[in-house]
C-alpha cells in the first residue's frame, strides 16, 4: 500500500503551530509517535495537541513506543509498526 505523506507538516492554529510526525493528506490524518510518556510535561503537550486536532477535524493515529518495542533489541519493531498502520489505514479507507 502506497500512501502519500508529509513529514512534520506545519499546522497553524491561531497562535499555535503544530508539527505532527506525519500527515496523510488523502486521509486527513496525522500520525503522532509518542515516546517519552514518563514526563508529565510531555504528556500535557500530547493532550494539548490531541485537543487541537479534534477541534480542527484532524484524526490522529497514536503510536506509543511501548506498543512495538522489541524487548530483546530494546528498539522499535518497524515491521510490526508498518503492519499496524496498514491495518488502520485500510479501516479508514473503508469509512
N, CA, C and O atoms as a MOPAC input file, in Angstrom:
PM7 MOZYME 1SCF
protein

 N      0.84500 1    -1.18000 1     0.00000 1
 C      0.00000 1     0.00000 1     0.00000 1
 C      0.89200 1     1.24500 1     0.00000 1
 O      1.71800 1     1.42500 1     0.89400 1
 N      0.72000 1     2.07600 1    -0.98400 1
 C      1.46100 1     3.33600 1    -1.08300 1
 C      0.56800 1     4.45600 1    -0.57000 1
 O     -0.59700 1     4.56500 1    -0.95400 1
 N      1.12400 1     5.28100 1     0.29800 1
 C      0.36300 1     6.38600 1     0.87400 1
 C      1.21200 1     7.64800 1     0.82000 1
 O      2.35900 1     7.66200 1     1.26700 1
 N      0.63000 1     8.71000 1     0.26500 1
 C      1.33100 1     9.99900 1     0.24400 1
 C      1.35800 1    10.56800 1     1.66000 1
 O      0.37100 1    10.48400 1     2.39000 1
 N      2.48700 1    11.14100 1     2.03600 1
 C      2.59500 1    11.71600 1     3.37800 1
 C      3.48500 1    12.94800 1     3.33700 1
 O      4.25900 1    13.16200 1     2.40400 1
 N      3.34400 1    13.74200 1     4.37800 1
 C      4.21500 1    14.90000 1     4.57500 1
 C      4.82200 1    14.74600 1     5.96800 1
 O      4.11900 1    14.49100 1     6.94600 1
 N      6.11300 1    14.90200 1     6.03300 1
 C      6.83000 1    14.77300 1     7.30200 1
 C      6.85400 1    16.11800 1     8.01700 1
 O      7.28200 1    17.12600 1     7.45600 1
 N      6.39400 1    16.11700 1     9.24900 1
 C      6.37700 1    17.31700 1    10.10000 1
 C      5.77100 1    18.53000 1     9.40500 1
 O      6.32800 1    19.62700 1     9.44700 1
 N      4.63100 1    18.32000 1     8.77000 1
 C      3.89500 1    19.43600 1     8.14200 1
 C      3.48000 1    20.42800 1     9.22200 1
 O      3.05300 1    20.03200 1    10.30600 1
 N      3.60500 1    21.69600 1     8.92500 1
 C      3.20100 1    22.73200 1     9.88500 1
 C      1.70000 1    22.98200 1     9.78500 1
 O      1.16500 1    23.20400 1     8.69900 1
 N      1.04200 1    22.94300 1    10.91600 1
 C     -0.36400 1    23.33300 1    11.01900 1
 C     -0.41300 1    24.57300 1    11.90400 1
 O      0.12100 1    24.57900 1    13.01300 1
 N     -1.05600 1    25.61700 1    11.40500 1
 C     -1.14400 1    26.87100 1    12.14200 1
 C     -2.55800 1    27.02200 1    12.68100 1
 O     -3.52100 1    27.15600 1    11.92600 1
 N     -2.65800 1    27.00000 1    13.98900 1
 C     -3.94400 1    27.16500 1    14.66300 1
 C     -3.87000 1    28.42600 1    15.51500 1
 O     -3.41700 1    28.39400 1    16.65900 1
 N     -4.31200 1    29.50800 1    14.95100 1
 C     -4.30400 1    30.80600 1    15.59300 1
 C     -2.89300 1    31.15400 1    16.04400 1
 O     -2.07200 1    31.50600 1    15.19700 1
 N     -2.56600 1    31.07600 1    17.32800 1
 C     -1.22200 1    31.43400 1    17.79800 1
 C     -0.34400 1    30.21200 1    18.05600 1
 O      0.72700 1    30.32400 1    18.65300 1
 N     -0.79500 1    29.07000 1    17.61100 1
 C     -0.06800 1    27.83700 1    17.87900 1
 C      0.30200 1    27.14800 1    16.57000 1
 O     -0.50900 1    27.06800 1    15.64700 1
 N      1.51300 1    26.66100 1    16.50200 1
 C      1.95500 1    25.86200 1    15.35500 1
 C      2.23800 1    24.45600 1    15.84200 1
 O      2.96100 1    24.25800 1    16.81900 1
 N      1.66300 1    23.48100 1    15.15400 1
 C      1.91100 1    22.08700 1    15.48700 1
 C      2.59200 1    21.40800 1    14.30600 1
 O      2.31300 1    21.71100 1    13.14600 1
 N      3.49500 1    20.48100 1    14.63000 1
 C      4.17100 1    19.69500 1    13.59900 1
 C      4.03100 1    18.21900 1    13.96600 1
 O      4.89000 1    17.67200 1    14.65800 1
 N      2.96000 1    17.57100 1    13.51200 1
 C      2.84900 1    16.14300 1    13.79200 1
 C      3.97400 1    15.40100 1    13.06400 1
 O      4.56100 1    15.92000 1    12.11500 1
 N      4.25900 1    14.20200 1    13.51500 1
 C      5.33100 1    13.43300 1    12.88000 1
 C      5.04800 1    13.21900 1    11.39200 1
 O      5.93400 1    13.37800 1    10.55200 1
 N      3.80200 1    12.85800 1    11.07900 1
 C      3.41600 1    12.66000 1     9.68600 1
 C      1.99700 1    13.16000 1     9.46100 1
 O      1.16500 1    13.13600 1    10.36800 1
 N      1.73400 1    13.61100 1     8.24700 1
 C      0.38900 1    13.99300 1     7.83600 1
 C      0.07700 1    13.24100 1     6.55000 1
 O      0.87800 1    13.23700 1     5.61500 1
 N     -1.09700 1    12.60200 1     6.50500 1
 C     -1.54600 1    11.86800 1     5.33100 1
 C     -2.69300 1    12.64400 1     4.70000 1
 O     -3.83700 1    12.49100 1     5.12800 1
 N     -2.42100 1    13.47400 1     3.69200 1
 C     -3.45200 1    14.36400 1     3.13700 1
 C     -4.67400 1    13.63400 1     2.57900 1
 O     -5.79600 1    14.12500 1     2.70300 1
 N     -4.46700 1    12.48400 1     1.97500 1
 C     -5.58900 1    11.73400 1     1.40200 1
 C     -6.61100 1    11.34200 1     2.47200 1
 O     -7.80900 1    11.26800 1     2.19800 1
 N     -6.13400 1    11.09600 1     3.67200 1
 C     -6.99800 1    10.65000 1     4.76100 1
 C     -7.34100 1    11.77700 1     5.74300 1
 O     -8.21100 1    11.61600 1     6.59800 1
 N     -6.66400 1    12.89600 1     5.61700 1
 C     -6.77000 1    13.98600 1     6.59900 1
 C     -6.48200 1    13.44400 1     7.99900 1
 O     -7.24800 1    13.64000 1     8.94300 1
 N     -5.34900 1    12.75800 1     8.09000 1
 C     -4.93300 1    12.08600 1     9.31600 1
 C     -3.51500 1    12.51900 1     9.66000 1
 O     -2.65900 1    12.65500 1     8.78600 1
 N     -3.28800 1    12.73000 1    10.94500 1
 C     -1.92500 1    12.93500 1    11.42900 1
 C     -1.50600 1    11.68100 1    12.18500 1
 O     -2.33200 1    10.98600 1    12.77600 1
 N     -0.22000 1    11.41300 1    12.15300 1
 C      0.33200 1    10.30100 1    12.92700 1
 C      1.30700 1    10.90100 1    13.91100 1
 O      2.22200 1    11.63900 1    13.54500 1
 N      1.09000 1    10.56800 1    15.16100 1
 C      1.98600 1    11.04400 1    16.21900 1
 C      2.64600 1     9.84400 1    16.88100 1
 O      1.98600 1     8.88300 1    17.27700 1
 N      3.94900 1     9.92600 1    16.98600 1
 C      4.71600 1     8.90800 1    17.69100 1
 C      5.06100 1     9.47600 1    19.05700 1
 O      5.84200 1    10.42100 1    19.17400 1
 N      4.46600 1     8.88700 1    20.08700 1
 C      4.65800 1     9.37000 1    21.45800 1
 C      5.69600 1     8.48000 1    22.13900 1
 O      5.48500 1     7.27500 1    22.27900 1
 N      6.79700 1     9.06000 1    22.55600 1
 C      7.87100 1     8.23000 1    23.07600 1
 C      8.30800 1     8.49100 1    24.50300 1
 O      8.96000 1     7.63000 1    25.09400 1
 N      7.98600 1     9.62900 1    25.08500 1
 C      8.52600 1     9.98800 1    26.40400 1
 C      7.38400 1    10.07700 1    27.42100 1
 O      7.18400 1    11.11900 1    28.04500 1
 N      6.65900 1     9.01100 1    27.58000 1
 C      5.44900 1     9.05100 1    28.40000 1
 C      5.71600 1     9.15800 1    29.89700 1
 O      4.77300 1     9.35000 1    30.66500 1
 N      6.95700 1     9.04100 1    30.33600 1
 C      7.24700 1     9.18500 1    31.76100 1
 C      7.43900 1    10.64700 1    32.17300 1
 O      7.73700 1    10.92800 1    33.33400 1
 N      7.27100 1    11.57300 1    31.23400 1
 C      7.40200 1    13.00200 1    31.51500 1
 C      6.01200 1    13.64700 1    31.55600 1
 O      5.25600 1    13.55900 1    30.58900 1
 N      5.68700 1    14.28200 1    32.65900 1
 C      4.38600 1    14.94100 1    32.79100 1
 C      4.24000 1    16.08100 1    31.78100 1
 O      3.16900 1    16.27100 1    31.20500 1
 N      5.30200 1    16.82300 1    31.57200 1
 C      5.27600 1    17.92900 1    30.60800 1
 C      4.98000 1    17.39700 1    29.19800 1
 O      4.19900 1    17.99600 1    28.45800 1
 N      5.59500 1    16.29500 1    28.83700 1
 C      5.38500 1    15.68100 1    27.52700 1
 C      3.93900 1    15.19500 1    27.38600 1
 O      3.31300 1    15.39400 1    26.34500 1
 N      3.41200 1    14.55400 1    28.44200 1
 C      2.01800 1    14.08300 1    28.40700 1
 C      1.04600 1    15.24900 1    28.28600 1
 O      0.05200 1    15.15100 1    27.56600 1
 N      1.31900 1    16.35400 1    28.98200 1
 C      0.46300 1    17.54000 1    28.87800 1
 C      0.46700 1    18.08100 1    27.44400 1
 O     -0.57300 1    18.47500 1    26.91800 1
 N      1.64700 1    18.09500 1    26.82100 1
 C      1.75200 1    18.54800 1    25.43300 1
 C      0.96200 1    17.61800 1    24.51000 1
 O      0.32500 1    18.07900 1    23.56300 1
 N      1.00100 1    16.32100 1    24.78100 1
 C      0.25800 1    15.35200 1    23.98200 1
 C     -1.24400 1    15.64500 1    24.06300 1
 O     -1.92900 1    15.67100 1    23.04100 1
 N     -1.74300 1    15.86000 1    25.25500 1
 C     -3.17100 1    16.15500 1    25.44400 1
 C     -3.54400 1    17.43700 1    24.71400 1
 O     -4.57900 1    17.49600 1    24.05000 1
 N     -2.71400 1    18.45300 1    24.83300 1
 C     -2.95400 1    19.72900 1    24.16200 1
 C     -3.03500 1    19.54300 1    22.64200 1
 O     -3.95900 1    20.04400 1    22.00000 1
 N     -2.07300 1    18.82700 1    22.07800 1
 C     -2.04800 1    18.60200 1    20.63600 1
 C     -3.28400 1    17.82300 1    20.18000 1
 O     -3.89900 1    18.17200 1    19.17300 1
 N     -3.64500 1    16.78300 1    20.90800 1
 C     -4.80000 1    15.96400 1    20.53300 1
 C     -6.09400 1    16.77300 1    20.58500 1
 O     -6.97300 1    16.59000 1    19.74200 1
 N     -6.21700 1    17.66600 1    21.57100 1
 C     -7.40000 1    18.52700 1    21.64800 1
 C     -7.48400 1    19.45500 1    20.43700 1
 O     -8.56800 1    19.67400 1    19.89700 1
 N     -6.34900 1    19.99800 1    20.01300 1
 C     -6.34600 1    20.86300 1    18.82700 1
 C     -6.69000 1    20.08500 1    17.56700 1
 O     -7.44100 1    20.57100 1    16.72200 1
 N     -6.15500 1    18.89800 1    17.43800 1
 C     -6.50000 1    18.07000 1    16.26900 1
 C     -8.00000 1    17.81100 1    16.22700 1
 O     -8.63400 1    17.95700 1    15.18200 1
 N     -8.55800 1    17.42700 1    17.36300 1
 C    -10.01000 1    17.16800 1    17.42100 1
 C    -10.81000 1    18.41500 1    17.06100 1
 O    -11.76900 1    18.35700 1    16.29200 1
 N    -10.40200 1    19.52700 1    17.62400 1
 C    -11.11500 1    20.78200 1    17.39000 1
 C    -11.11600 1    21.16600 1    15.91100 1
 O    -12.06500 1    21.78100 1    15.42400 1
 N    -10.05900 1    20.80400 1    15.20900 1
 C     -9.92000 1    21.17900 1    13.80100 1
 C    -10.15100 1    20.00200 1    12.84900 1
 O     -9.69100 1    20.01400 1    11.70700 1
 N    -10.85500 1    19.00600 1    13.32800 1
 C    -11.31700 1    17.88300 1    12.49700 1
 C    -10.19400 1    17.07600 1    11.86900 1
 O    -10.34700 1    16.56100 1    10.76100 1
 N     -9.08800 1    16.96000 1    12.54800 1
 C     -7.99800 1    16.10800 1    12.07800 1
 C     -7.97300 1    14.84100 1    12.93200 1
 O     -7.86800 1    14.89900 1    14.15700 1
 N     -8.07100 1    13.70700 1    12.26100 1
 C     -7.96500 1    12.44900 1    13.00700 1
 C     -6.49600 1    12.21300 1    13.32400 1
 O     -5.61200 1    12.58500 1    12.55200 1
 N     -6.25200 1    11.59600 1    14.45700 1
 C     -4.88100 1    11.34900 1    14.89600 1
 C     -4.70700 1     9.85900 1    15.17800 1
 O     -5.46900 1     9.26100 1    15.93800 1
 N     -3.69800 1     9.27800 1    14.55400 1
 C     -3.30900 1     7.90300 1    14.86400 1
 C     -2.15600 1     7.99900 1    15.84800 1
 O     -1.10600 1     8.56700 1    15.54700 1
 N     -2.36700 1     7.44200 1    17.01200 1
 C     -1.34600 1     7.47500 1    18.06100 1
 C     -0.50700 1     6.21000 1    18.00900 1
 O     -1.03200 1     5.10000 1    17.92200 1
 N      0.78500 1     6.39300 1    18.06300 1
 C      1.69900 1     5.26400 1    18.18900 1
 C      2.55600 1     5.53000 1    19.41700 1
 O      3.25100 1     6.54200 1    19.50400 1
 N      2.49100 1     4.60600 1    20.35800 1
 C      3.27400 1     4.71500 1    21.57700 1
 C      4.45800 1     3.75600 1    21.48200 1
 O      4.30900 1     2.62800 1    21.01200 1
 N      5.61000 1     4.19100 1    21.92000 1
 C      6.83300 1     3.39900 1    21.79500 1
 C      6.65300 1     1.99100 1    22.35400 1
 O      7.14300 1     1.02400 1    21.77000 1
 N      5.96200 1     1.87300 1    23.46800 1
 C      5.83300 1     0.55200 1    24.09400 1
 C      4.94300 1    -0.41300 1    23.30100 1
 O      4.96500 1    -1.61800 1    23.55000 1
 N      4.16000 1     0.10900 1    22.34800 1
 C      3.29700 1    -0.75500 1    21.54100 1
 C      4.11700 1    -1.71100 1    20.67800 1
 O      3.69900 1    -2.84500 1    20.44300 1
 N      5.26600 1    -1.27100 1    20.21100 1
 C      6.03600 1    -2.04400 1    19.24400 1
 C      7.49900 1    -2.23200 1    19.63200 1
 O      8.33900 1    -2.55500 1    18.79100 1
 N      7.79100 1    -2.02900 1    20.90100 1
 C      9.18300 1    -2.17000 1    21.33600 1
 C      9.55300 1    -3.65400 1    21.37400 1
 O      8.82500 1    -4.47800 1    21.92600 1
 N     10.68100 1    -3.96600 1    20.78400 1
 C     11.21600 1    -5.32400 1    20.82400 1
 C     12.06000 1    -5.43300 1    22.09300 1
 O     13.12100 1    -4.81500 1    22.18400 1
 N     11.59300 1    -6.22300 1    23.08400 1
 C     12.30300 1    -6.26400 1    24.37000 1
 C     13.73600 1    -6.79800 1    24.26900 1
 O     14.58600 1    -6.44300 1    25.08500 1
 N     14.00300 1    -7.63700 1    23.28600 1
 C     15.35600 1    -8.18700 1    23.14500 1
 C     16.31800 1    -7.15000 1    22.57800 1
 O     17.46000 1    -7.05300 1    23.02800 1
 N     15.86900 1    -6.38100 1    21.60200 1
 C     16.74200 1    -5.40900 1    20.93800 1
 C     16.63900 1    -4.01300 1    21.55000 1
 O     17.46300 1    -3.14200 1    21.27100 1
 N     15.61700 1    -3.80800 1    22.38800 1
 C     15.38200 1    -2.50400 1    23.01800 1
 C     15.23300 1    -1.39600 1    21.97800 1
 O     15.74800 1    -0.29100 1    22.14600 1
 N     14.52000 1    -1.71700 1    20.90600 1
 C     14.22200 1    -0.72600 1    19.87300 1
 C     12.84500 1    -1.03400 1    19.29500 1
 O     12.24200 1    -2.05900 1    19.61200 1
 N     12.36500 1    -0.14600 1    18.45600 1
 C     11.03600 1    -0.29100 1    17.86500 1
 C     11.08800 1    -1.31000 1    16.72600 1
 O     11.98600 1    -1.27800 1    15.88500 1
 N     10.11200 1    -2.21000 1    16.71700 1
 C      9.98700 1    -3.19800 1    15.64700 1
 C      9.21900 1    -2.54000 1    14.50000 1
 O      7.99600 1    -2.40900 1    14.56100 1
 N      9.93300 1    -2.13000 1    13.46600 1
 C      9.31800 1    -1.38900 1    12.36900 1
 C      8.37300 1    -2.24900 1    11.53000 1
 O      7.43700 1    -1.72000 1    10.93100 1
 N      8.59500 1    -3.55000 1    11.47600 1
 C      7.68500 1    -4.43100 1    10.72500 1
 C      6.31300 1    -4.42900 1    11.39200 1
 O      5.29400 1    -4.31000 1    10.71200 1
 N      6.28100 1    -4.56000 1    12.71400 1
 C      5.00200 1    -4.52700 1    13.43800 1
 C      4.33800 1    -3.16000 1    13.33300 1
 O      3.11600 1    -3.06300 1    13.21100 1
 N      5.13500 1    -2.11900 1    13.38000 1
 C      4.59500 1    -0.76800 1    13.26900 1
 C      3.95000 1    -0.55900 1    11.90300 1
 O      2.84300 1    -0.02900 1    11.80900 1
 N      4.63800 1    -0.97400 1    10.85200 1
 C      4.10400 1    -0.82900 1     9.49700 1
 C      2.82700 1    -1.64800 1     9.32500 1
 O      1.87200 1    -1.18000 1     8.70600 1
 N      2.80000 1    -2.85300 1     9.86100 1
 C      1.60300 1    -3.70000 1     9.76800 1
 C      0.42300 1    -3.02000 1    10.46400 1
 O     -0.68600 1    -2.99100 1     9.93100 1
 N      0.66600 1    -2.48100 1    11.64300 1
 C     -0.38900 1    -1.79000 1    12.39500 1
 C     -0.94400 1    -0.61300 1    11.59100 1
 O     -2.16000 1    -0.46700 1    11.46100 1
 N     -0.06200 1     0.21800 1    11.05700 1
 C     -0.51100 1     1.38700 1    10.29300 1
 C     -1.28200 1     0.97400 1     9.04700 1
 O     -2.27000 1     1.61800 1     8.69500 1
 N     -0.85400 1    -0.07600 1     8.38000 1
 C     -1.56400 1    -0.55800 1     7.19400 1
 C     -2.97700 1    -0.97700 1     7.56000 1
 O     -3.92500 1    -0.65200 1     6.84500 1
 N     -3.12700 1    -1.69300 1     8.66400 1
 C     -4.46600 1    -2.12700 1     9.11000 1
 C     -5.35000 1    -0.93000 1     9.43600 1
 O     -6.52100 1    -0.90500 1     9.05600 1
 N     -4.80900 1     0.05300 1    10.13100 1
 C     -5.58100 1     1.24800 1    10.49600 1
 C     -6.01000 1     2.00900 1     9.24100 1
 O     -7.15400 1     2.45500 1     9.14800 1
 N     -5.11400 1     2.15800 1     8.29300 1
 C     -5.43600 1     2.90900 1     7.07400 1
 C     -6.46500 1     2.17600 1     6.21200 1
 O     -7.30500 1     2.82000 1     5.58300 1
 N     -6.41600 1     0.86000 1     6.17100 1
 C     -7.44200 1     0.11700 1     5.43500 1
 C     -8.81500 1     0.35300 1     6.04500 1
 O     -9.80900 1     0.50200 1     5.33400 1
 N     -8.85700 1     0.38500 1     7.37000 1
 C    -10.15200 1     0.66800 1     8.04300 1
 C    -10.63800 1     2.06500 1     7.71700 1
 O    -11.82900 1     2.26400 1     7.47500 1
 N     -9.73100 1     3.04200 1     7.70600 1
 C    -10.11900 1     4.41300 1     7.38600 1
 C    -10.59300 1     4.52400 1     5.94000 1
 O    -11.53200 1     5.26100 1     5.63900 1
 N     -9.94200 1     3.79600 1     5.06300 1
 C    -10.31200 1     3.84000 1     3.64100 1
 C    -11.72500 1     3.33000 1     3.41800 1
 O    -12.42800 1     3.81500 1     2.53100 1
 N    -12.14900 1     2.35600 1     4.21500 1
 C    -13.49500 1     1.79600 1     4.08700 1
 C    -14.56500 1     2.77900 1     4.56100 1
 O    -15.71400 1     2.71400 1     4.12200 1
 N    -14.18500 1     3.68100 1     5.45300 1
 C    -15.17100 1     4.64200 1     6.01800 1
 C    -15.32400 1     5.85700 1     5.19300 1
 O    -16.10700 1     6.74300 1     5.53800 1

